[in-house]
Tab-separated table of C-alpha atoms and ligand atoms in Angstrom:
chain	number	residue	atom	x	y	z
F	1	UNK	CA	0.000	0.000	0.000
F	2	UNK	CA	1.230	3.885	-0.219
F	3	UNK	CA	0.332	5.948	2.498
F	4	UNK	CA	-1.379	8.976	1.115
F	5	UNK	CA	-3.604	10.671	3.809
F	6	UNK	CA	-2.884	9.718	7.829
F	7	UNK	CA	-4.466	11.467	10.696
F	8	UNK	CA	-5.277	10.920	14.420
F	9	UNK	CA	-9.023	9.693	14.884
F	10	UNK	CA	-9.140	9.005	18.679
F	11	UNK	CA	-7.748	8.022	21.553
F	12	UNK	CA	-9.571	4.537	23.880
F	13	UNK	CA	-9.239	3.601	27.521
F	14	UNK	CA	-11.862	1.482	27.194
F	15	UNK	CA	-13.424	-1.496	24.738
F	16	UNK	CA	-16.388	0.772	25.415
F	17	UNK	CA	-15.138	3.882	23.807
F	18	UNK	CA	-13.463	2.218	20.462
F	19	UNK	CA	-14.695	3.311	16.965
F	20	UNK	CA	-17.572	1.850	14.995
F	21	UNK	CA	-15.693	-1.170	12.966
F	22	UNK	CA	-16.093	0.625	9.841
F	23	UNK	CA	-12.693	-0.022	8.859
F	24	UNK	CA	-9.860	-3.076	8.744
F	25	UNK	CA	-7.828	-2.443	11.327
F	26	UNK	CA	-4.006	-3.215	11.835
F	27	UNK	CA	-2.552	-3.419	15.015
F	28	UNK	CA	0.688	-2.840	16.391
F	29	UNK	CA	1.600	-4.379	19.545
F	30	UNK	CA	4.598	-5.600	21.196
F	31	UNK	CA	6.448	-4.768	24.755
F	32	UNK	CA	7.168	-1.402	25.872
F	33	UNK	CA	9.948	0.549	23.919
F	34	UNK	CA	10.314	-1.798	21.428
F	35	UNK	CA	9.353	0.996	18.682
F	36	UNK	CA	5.719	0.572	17.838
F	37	UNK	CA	4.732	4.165	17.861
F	38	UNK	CA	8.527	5.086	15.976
F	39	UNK	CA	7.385	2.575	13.347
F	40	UNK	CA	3.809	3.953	12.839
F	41	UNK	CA	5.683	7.555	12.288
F	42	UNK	CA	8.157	5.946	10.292
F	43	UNK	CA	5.527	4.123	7.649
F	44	UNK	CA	3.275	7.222	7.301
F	45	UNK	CA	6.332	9.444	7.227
F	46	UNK	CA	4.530	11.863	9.745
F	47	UNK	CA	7.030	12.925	12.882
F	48	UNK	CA	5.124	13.094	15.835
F	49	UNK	CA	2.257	11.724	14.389
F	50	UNK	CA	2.100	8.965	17.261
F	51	UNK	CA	4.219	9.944	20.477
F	52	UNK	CA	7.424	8.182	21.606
F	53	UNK	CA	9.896	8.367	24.060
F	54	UNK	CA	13.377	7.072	25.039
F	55	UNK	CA	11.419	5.820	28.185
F	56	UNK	CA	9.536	3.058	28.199
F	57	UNK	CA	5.396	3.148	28.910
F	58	UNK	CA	5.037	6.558	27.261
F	59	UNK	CA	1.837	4.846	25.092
F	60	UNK	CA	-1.115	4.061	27.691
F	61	UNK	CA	-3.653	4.331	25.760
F	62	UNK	CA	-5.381	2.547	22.394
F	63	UNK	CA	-4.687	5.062	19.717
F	64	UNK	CA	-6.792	5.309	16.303
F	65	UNK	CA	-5.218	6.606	13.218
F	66	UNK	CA	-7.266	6.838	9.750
F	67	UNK	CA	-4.588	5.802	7.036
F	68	UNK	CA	-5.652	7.027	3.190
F	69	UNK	CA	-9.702	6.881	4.834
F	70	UNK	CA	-10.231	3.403	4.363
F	71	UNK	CA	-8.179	1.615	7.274
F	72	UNK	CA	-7.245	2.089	10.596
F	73	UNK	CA	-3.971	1.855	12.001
F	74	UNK	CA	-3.863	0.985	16.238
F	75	UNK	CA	-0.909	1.994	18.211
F	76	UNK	CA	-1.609	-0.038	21.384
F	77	UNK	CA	0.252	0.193	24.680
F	78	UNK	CA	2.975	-2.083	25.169
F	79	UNK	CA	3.189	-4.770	27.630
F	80	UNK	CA	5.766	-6.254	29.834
F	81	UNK	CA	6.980	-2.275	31.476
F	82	UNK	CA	8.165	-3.200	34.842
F	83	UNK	CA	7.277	0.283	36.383
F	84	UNK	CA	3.788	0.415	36.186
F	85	UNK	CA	1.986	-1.020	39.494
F	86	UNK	CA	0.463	-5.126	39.152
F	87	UNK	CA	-2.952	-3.028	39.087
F	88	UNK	CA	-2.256	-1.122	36.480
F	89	UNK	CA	-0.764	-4.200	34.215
F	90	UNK	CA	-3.840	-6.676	34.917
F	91	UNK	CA	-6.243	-3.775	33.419
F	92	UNK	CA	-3.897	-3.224	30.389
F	93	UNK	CA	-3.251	-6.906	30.502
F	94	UNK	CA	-7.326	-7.192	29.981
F	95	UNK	CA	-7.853	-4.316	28.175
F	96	UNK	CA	-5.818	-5.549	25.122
F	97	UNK	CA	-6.443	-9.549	25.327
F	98	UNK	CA	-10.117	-8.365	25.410
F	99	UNK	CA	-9.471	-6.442	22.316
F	100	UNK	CA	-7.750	-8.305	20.568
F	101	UNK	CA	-9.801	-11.523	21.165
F	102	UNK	CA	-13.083	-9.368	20.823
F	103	UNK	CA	-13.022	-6.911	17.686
F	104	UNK	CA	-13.829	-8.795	14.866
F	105	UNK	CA	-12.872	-6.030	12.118
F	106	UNK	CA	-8.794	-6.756	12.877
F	107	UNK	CA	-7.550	-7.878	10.088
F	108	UNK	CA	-3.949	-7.681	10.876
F	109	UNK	CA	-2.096	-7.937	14.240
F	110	UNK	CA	1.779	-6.463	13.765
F	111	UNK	CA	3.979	-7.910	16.617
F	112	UNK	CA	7.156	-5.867	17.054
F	113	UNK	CA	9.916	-7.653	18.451
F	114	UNK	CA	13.258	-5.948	19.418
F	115	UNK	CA	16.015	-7.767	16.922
F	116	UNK	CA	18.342	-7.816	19.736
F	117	UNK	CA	16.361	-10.079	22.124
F	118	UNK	CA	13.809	-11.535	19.899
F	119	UNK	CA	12.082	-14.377	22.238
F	120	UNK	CA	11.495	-12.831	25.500
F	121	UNK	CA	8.841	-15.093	27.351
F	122	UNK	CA	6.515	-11.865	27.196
F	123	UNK	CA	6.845	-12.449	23.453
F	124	UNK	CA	6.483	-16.144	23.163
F	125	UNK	CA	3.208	-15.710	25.577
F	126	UNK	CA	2.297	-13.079	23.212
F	127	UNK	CA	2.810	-15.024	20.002
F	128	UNK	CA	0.868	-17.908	22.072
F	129	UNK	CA	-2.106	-16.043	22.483
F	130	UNK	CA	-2.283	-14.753	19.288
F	131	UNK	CA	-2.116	-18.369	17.406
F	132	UNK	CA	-4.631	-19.989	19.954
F	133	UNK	CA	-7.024	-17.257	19.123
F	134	UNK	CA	-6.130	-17.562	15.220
F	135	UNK	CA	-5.304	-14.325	14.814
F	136	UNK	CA	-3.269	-13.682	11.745
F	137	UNK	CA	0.193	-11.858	12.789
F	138	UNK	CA	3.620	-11.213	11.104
F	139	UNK	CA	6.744	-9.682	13.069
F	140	UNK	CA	9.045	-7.127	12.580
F	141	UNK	CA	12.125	-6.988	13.932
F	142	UNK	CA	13.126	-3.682	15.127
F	143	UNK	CA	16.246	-1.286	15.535
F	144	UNK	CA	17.637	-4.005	13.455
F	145	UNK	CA	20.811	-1.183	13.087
F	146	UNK	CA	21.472	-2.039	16.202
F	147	UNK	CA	22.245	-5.722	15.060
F	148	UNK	CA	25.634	-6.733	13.742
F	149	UNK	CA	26.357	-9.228	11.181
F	150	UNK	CA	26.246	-12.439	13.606
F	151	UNK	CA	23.812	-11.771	15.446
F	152	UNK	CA	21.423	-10.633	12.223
F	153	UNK	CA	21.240	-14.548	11.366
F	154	UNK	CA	21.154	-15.837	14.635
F	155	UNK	CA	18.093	-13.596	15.134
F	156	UNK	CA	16.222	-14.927	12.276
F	157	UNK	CA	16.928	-18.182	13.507
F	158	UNK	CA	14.933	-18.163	16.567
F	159	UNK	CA	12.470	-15.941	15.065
F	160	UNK	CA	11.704	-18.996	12.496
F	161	UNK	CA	11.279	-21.554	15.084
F	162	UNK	CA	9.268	-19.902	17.510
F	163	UNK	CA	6.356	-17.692	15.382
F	164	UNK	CA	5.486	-20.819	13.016
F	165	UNK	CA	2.562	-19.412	11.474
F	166	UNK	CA	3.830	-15.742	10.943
F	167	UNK	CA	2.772	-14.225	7.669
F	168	UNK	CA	5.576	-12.978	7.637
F	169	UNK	CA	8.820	-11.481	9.014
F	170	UNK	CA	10.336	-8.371	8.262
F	171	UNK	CA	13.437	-6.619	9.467
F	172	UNK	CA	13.261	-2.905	10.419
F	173	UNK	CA	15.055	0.262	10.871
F	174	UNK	CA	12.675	3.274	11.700
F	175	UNK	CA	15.982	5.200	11.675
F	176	UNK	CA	16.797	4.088	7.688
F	177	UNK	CA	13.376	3.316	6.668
F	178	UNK	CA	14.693	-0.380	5.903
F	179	UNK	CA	12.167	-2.998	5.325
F	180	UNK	CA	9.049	-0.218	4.933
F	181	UNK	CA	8.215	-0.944	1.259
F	182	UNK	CA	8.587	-4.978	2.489
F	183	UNK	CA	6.399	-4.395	5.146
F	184	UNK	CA	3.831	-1.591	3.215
F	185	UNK	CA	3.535	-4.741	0.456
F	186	UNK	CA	2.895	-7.389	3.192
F	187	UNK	CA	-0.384	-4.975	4.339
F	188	UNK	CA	-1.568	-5.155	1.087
F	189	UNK	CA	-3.451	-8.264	1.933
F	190	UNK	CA	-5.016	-6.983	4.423
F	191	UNK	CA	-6.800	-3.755	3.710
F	192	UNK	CA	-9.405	-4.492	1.271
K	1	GTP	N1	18.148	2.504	16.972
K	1	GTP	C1	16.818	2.523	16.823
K	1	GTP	N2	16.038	3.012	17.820
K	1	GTP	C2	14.695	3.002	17.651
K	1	GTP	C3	14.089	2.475	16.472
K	1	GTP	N3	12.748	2.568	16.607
K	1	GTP	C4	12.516	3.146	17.810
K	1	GTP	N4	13.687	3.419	18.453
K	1	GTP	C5	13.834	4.073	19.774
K	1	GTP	O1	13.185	3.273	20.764
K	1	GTP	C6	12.591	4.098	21.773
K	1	GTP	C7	11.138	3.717	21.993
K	1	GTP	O2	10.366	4.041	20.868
K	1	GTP	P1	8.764	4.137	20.924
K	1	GTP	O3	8.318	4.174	19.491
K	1	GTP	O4	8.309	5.231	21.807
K	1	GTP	O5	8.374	2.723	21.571
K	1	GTP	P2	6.918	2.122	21.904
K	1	GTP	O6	6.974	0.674	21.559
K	1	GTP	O7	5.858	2.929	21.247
K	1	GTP	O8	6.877	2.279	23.494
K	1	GTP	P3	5.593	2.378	24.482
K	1	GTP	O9	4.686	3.433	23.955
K	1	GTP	O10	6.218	2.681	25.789
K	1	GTP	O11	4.952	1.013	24.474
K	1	GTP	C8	12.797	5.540	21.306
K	1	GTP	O12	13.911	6.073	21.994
K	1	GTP	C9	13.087	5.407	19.828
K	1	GTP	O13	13.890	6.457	19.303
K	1	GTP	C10	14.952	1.961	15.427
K	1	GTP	O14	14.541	1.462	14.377
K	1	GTP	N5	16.301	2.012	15.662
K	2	MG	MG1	4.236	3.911	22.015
């Protein structure tokens, strides 16, 4: 797909408050920090259009963007940030299983994995729950310019062994834009 038109829609702290399903919906999720809001900037090639920070847990909310008006882009909170209290995590823990088992118009879920420690047992719960629930997801891999040569293959490696039924697997670089055309093809699929 090319990314035309993006814009903020809304922002959800509750199943209660998300939009009508009136569009497909991709959804980024992965642990805190790992670059899911950086990535969503990086592929509509809007800075600032979805917040970051160096520090982790900056995203705490569900966050709606309208890509080229027919499909929605969800920057969702991460999981697995230390800081926040065990309250706190259970209702984010909720809110998003809820989601994503609920909503019926995802047609997508993106899993973001950090290249440089690619099956932390957050992720291989998270990859769990996705295939038990038959949710198609592919990975991306990112700050993969953090990764140096050796560690680039061992990283695909694991990755290949433990997310089976991935669509697919792309490597990323929000800093050099590498793998965004890969991955912008890959969503293709999913946005009619
Ligand atoms: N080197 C490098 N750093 C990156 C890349 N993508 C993101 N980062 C950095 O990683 C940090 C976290 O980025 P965010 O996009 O805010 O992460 P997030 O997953 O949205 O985090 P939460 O909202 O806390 O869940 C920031 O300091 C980014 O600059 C990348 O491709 N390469
Ligand atoms: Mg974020």
């Amino acid at each position: 797909m090319k990314i035309v038109n993006s814009a903020f829609q809304i922002s959800v702290s509750a199943l209660s408050g998300l939009p009508q399903e009136s569009f497909p919906e991709i959804v980024f999720a992965g642990r805190s920090n790992v670059g899911k809001s950086t990535l969503l900037n990086s592929l509509t090639g809007v800075k600032g259009l979805a917040k970051t920070s160096s520090t982790p847990g900056k995203t705490r909310l569900i966050n709606y963007f309208l890509i080229n008006q027919d499909v929605y882009f969800v920057d969702l909170p991460g999981y697995g940030y230390a800081a926040v209290g065990q309250a706190e995590k259970a209702l984010w823990g909720n809110l998003l299983s809820s989601y994503i088992i609920q909503r019926r118009s995802i047609s997508l879920v993106v899993l973001l994995l950090d290249s440089r420690h690619p099956a932390m047992q957050s992720d291989r719960a998270m990859i769990g729950f996705l295939e038990s629930h038959e949710r198609p997801y592919g990975i991306v891999l990112t700050k993969y310019d953090k990764l140096r040569q050796k560690e680039k293959v061992q990283t695909r490696r694991i990755m290949e062994s433990c997310a089976a039924k991935a669509k697919f697997i792309v490597n990323y670089s929000s800093f050099s834009g590498k793998g965004k055309s890969e991955l912008l093809a890959h969503f293709d699929h999913y946005i009619c």
